[in-house]
Coordinates of C-alpha atoms in Angstrom, one line a residue:
M91 CA 10.3 -19.7 -19.9
S92 CA 6.2 -19.3 -18.9
I93 CA 4.9 -19.1 -14.8
P94 CA 3.6 -23.1 -14.3
S95 CA -0.5 -21.1 -12.5
H96 CA -2.7 -23.0 -10.2
G97 CA -4.8 -20.3 -9.8
P98 CA -3.7 -16.8 -8.6
L99 CA -1.5 -17.1 -5.6
K100 CA -2.4 -14.0 -2.3
L101 CA 0.1 -12.1 -1.5
S102 CA 0.6 -11.8 2.7
V103 CA 0.3 -7.8 2.1
G104 CA -2.9 -7.2 3.4
A105 CA -3.4 -5.5 6.6
S106 CA -3.7 -7.8 10.0
T107 CA -6.7 -8.5 12.0
G108 CA -4.7 -5.7 14.4
M109 CA -4.5 -3.2 12.0
K110 CA -7.7 -3.3 11.1
I111 CA -9.7 -3.6 14.3
G112 CA -6.1 -1.0 16.1
A113 CA -7.7 1.1 12.6
I114 CA -12.0 1.1 13.2
L115 CA -11.4 2.2 16.8
L116 CA -9.0 5.0 15.4
T117 CA -11.5 5.6 13.1
V118 CA -14.8 5.8 15.1
P119 CA -14.3 8.9 17.5
F120 CA -13.1 10.5 13.7
V121 CA -16.6 9.9 12.2
G122 CA -18.8 9.5 15.5
I123 CA -18.0 13.0 16.3
P124 CA -17.7 14.4 13.2
L125 CA -21.5 13.9 12.8
F126 CA -23.1 14.4 16.1
V127 CA -21.7 17.9 15.1
I128 CA -23.3 18.0 11.9
S129 CA -26.5 16.5 13.8
K130 CA -26.0 19.6 15.9
L131 CA -25.9 22.4 13.8
E132 CA -28.1 21.5 11.1
R133 CA -30.8 21.0 14.5
A134 CA -29.3 24.9 15.7
V135 CA -29.8 26.2 12.4
Q136 CA -33.5 24.0 12.0
L137 CA -34.0 25.9 15.7
S138 CA -33.2 29.6 14.7
A139 CA -34.6 31.6 12.4
G140 CA -33.3 33.7 12.0
G141 CA -29.5 31.5 11.1
S142 CA -28.9 30.7 7.4
S143 CA -28.2 27.3 6.4
L144 CA -25.3 28.3 4.1
E145 CA -23.8 29.2 6.9
S146 CA -23.6 26.4 9.2
Q147 CA -23.4 24.4 5.8
I148 CA -19.9 26.2 5.5
L149 CA -19.4 25.4 9.2
M150 CA -19.8 21.8 8.1
V151 CA -17.4 21.5 5.6
P152 CA -14.3 21.1 7.8
F153 CA -16.2 18.2 9.1
V154 CA -17.5 16.5 6.3
V155 CA -13.2 16.8 5.3
V156 CA -12.1 14.9 8.5
M157 CA -14.6 12.5 8.2
M158 CA -14.4 11.6 4.2
V159 CA -10.2 10.8 5.1
F160 CA -10.3 8.8 7.9
L161 CA -13.6 6.9 5.8
V162 CA -11.1 7.1 2.2
V163 CA -7.8 5.4 4.9
L164 CA -10.4 2.8 6.2
L165 CA -11.3 2.1 3.3
G166 CA -7.6 1.4 1.9
I167 CA -6.8 -0.9 4.5
F168 CA -9.7 -3.0 4.4
H169 CA -9.8 -3.0 0.3
F170 CA -5.9 -3.1 -0.3
R171 CA -4.8 -6.1 -1.4
A172 CA -2.1 -7.7 -4.2
E173 CA -2.5 -11.9 -5.7
M174 CA 0.2 -12.8 -8.8
E175 CA -1.1 -15.0 -11.7
G176 CA 1.5 -16.2 -13.5
S177 CA 3.8 -13.9 -14.0
V178 CA 0.8 -10.1 -14.0
V179 CA 0.9 -8.8 -9.8
E180 CA -2.5 -7.5 -9.3
V181 CA -2.7 -4.9 -7.0
R182 CA -5.5 -3.5 -5.5
G183 CA -6.0 0.2 -3.3
A184 CA -8.3 1.8 -1.8
F185 CA -10.1 3.0 -5.5
T186 CA -7.4 1.4 -7.9
T187 CA -6.5 -1.3 -9.7
R188 CA -2.9 -1.6 -11.3
R189 CA -2.0 -5.2 -12.9
V190 CA 2.1 -5.7 -14.2
D191 CA 4.1 -8.1 -16.1
L192 CA 7.0 -9.4 -14.0
A193 CA 8.8 -11.3 -16.9
R194 CA 8.4 -8.0 -19.0
A195 CA 7.8 -4.7 -16.4
H196 CA 11.8 -3.5 -15.4
V197 CA 12.3 -3.7 -11.8
W198 CA 13.6 -2.9 -9.3
L199 CA 13.8 -2.8 -4.7
D200 CA 14.3 0.1 -2.7
S201 CA 12.9 1.3 1.2
F202 CA 12.5 4.2 2.4
P203 CA 15.0 7.0 4.7
E204 CA 13.4 6.1 8.7
C205 CA 12.5 9.9 10.0
S206 CA 13.1 9.6 14.0
R207 CA 10.7 11.2 16.1
A208 CA 12.0 14.2 16.0
R209 CA 11.2 14.0 12.3
D210 CA 14.2 14.5 10.7
L211 CA 16.6 12.0 8.8
T212 CA 18.3 9.5 10.3
G213 CA 20.5 7.6 7.8
R214 CA 18.9 4.4 9.0
R215 CA 17.3 2.7 6.4
L216 CA 12.7 0.8 7.8
P217 CA 12.6 -2.4 7.6
Y218 CA 10.1 -1.6 5.1
L219 CA 11.4 -3.3 0.8
Y220 CA 9.7 -2.2 -1.9
L221 CA 9.6 -4.3 -5.0
Y222 CA 8.4 -1.6 -7.7
A223 CA 7.6 -2.7 -11.0
Q224 CA 7.3 -0.3 -14.6
E225 CA 5.6 -1.9 -17.5
R226 CA 7.2 0.8 -20.3
G227 CA 4.4 3.3 -21.2
G228 CA 2.5 2.1 -17.6
R229 CA 2.0 3.5 -14.1
K230 CA 4.6 2.2 -11.5
V231 CA 3.1 -0.8 -9.6
L232 CA 4.6 -1.1 -5.6
L233 CA 4.2 -3.9 -4.0
R234 CA 5.6 -4.0 0.0
L235 CA 7.1 -6.9 0.3
R236 CA 7.9 -6.5 4.3
A237 CA 5.3 -5.3 7.4
A238 CA 6.9 -4.1 10.9
R239 CA 7.1 -7.8 11.6
A240 CA 8.3 -10.0 8.6
F241 CA 9.2 -10.3 5.2
L242 CA 6.7 -12.4 2.8
P243 CA 6.5 -15.5 3.2
P244 CA 9.2 -17.9 1.2
H245 CA 6.8 -19.2 -0.6
E246 CA 5.8 -15.9 -2.2
L247 CA 9.4 -14.5 -3.0
A248 CA 10.2 -17.1 -4.3
A249 CA 7.4 -17.2 -6.8
L250 CA 8.3 -13.4 -6.6
A251 CA 12.4 -14.4 -8.3
G252 CA 10.7 -16.5 -10.7
A253 CA 7.7 -13.9 -12.2
I254 CA 10.8 -12.3 -12.9
E255 CA 13.6 -14.4 -14.1
S256 CA 10.7 -16.2 -16.5
G257 CA 10.6 -13.4 -19.4
H258 CA 13.4 -12.1 -21.9
R259 CA 15.4 -8.9 -21.0
T260 CA 18.9 -7.1 -22.7
G261 CA 21.6 -4.9 -21.2
Q262 CA 20.6 -3.4 -18.5
D263 CA 17.2 -3.7 -18.3
A264 CA 18.3 -8.3 -17.9
E265 CA 21.4 -7.3 -15.0
Q266 CA 18.4 -5.2 -13.0
A267 CA 16.0 -7.9 -13.1
S268 CA 18.8 -10.5 -11.7
R269 CA 19.7 -8.8 -9.5
T270 CA 16.3 -8.1 -7.7
A271 CA 15.4 -11.8 -8.3
G272 CA 18.8 -12.8 -6.7
L273 CA 18.1 -11.4 -3.6
L274 CA 14.4 -11.3 -3.2
R275 CA 15.8 -15.8 -3.8
R276 CA 17.8 -14.8 -0.5
L277 CA 15.3 -13.2 1.4
S278 CA 13.0 -16.3 1.4
A279 CA 15.9 -18.7 2.5
D280 CA 17.0 -15.7 5.2
P281 CA 15.2 -13.0 5.6
A282 CA 18.2 -11.2 7.9
V283 CA 20.3 -10.7 4.8
K284 CA 21.4 -7.4 3.9
V285 CA 19.3 -5.5 1.4
P286 CA 20.9 -2.9 -0.3

């Protein structure tokens, strides 16, 4: 059974506008301050005749590293997106794009343990549910199904379930796919369904 496609379905997994604004506000000082320090170090080296250019470059390394880390995180937040065409899901990160055919892949759902402020495991499960999919010989693709406030919209969860069910599987893969698609359909009808 094939999934009818009317163009790619953009999945609502990207950062919200508020998250993007927050990321920019958080990144500005961690990029601006290192740039300021680097410019001051360069100026000090130029003004002092005895100063070594190598010493100033070594001093700049931590500031450049901090700046690059925050820029990569910001790029990841702005560039991250996922869409589905037919049964193929494409997930784009800051520097990578991964594709997986949900009709053929091994699929499963999982959530992550919640950490308390003391950084120890509380044993509870976070409301962050992920769909994992991996084709034979391919890389694992993960798709976040729930953000801080809600699951993906019902039509997107139902579309993912339909893509999973469109494939022909046998044995344990078929059972796992059926359970996964069933839970996605239940979540699309009732977001309060308990996730195992």
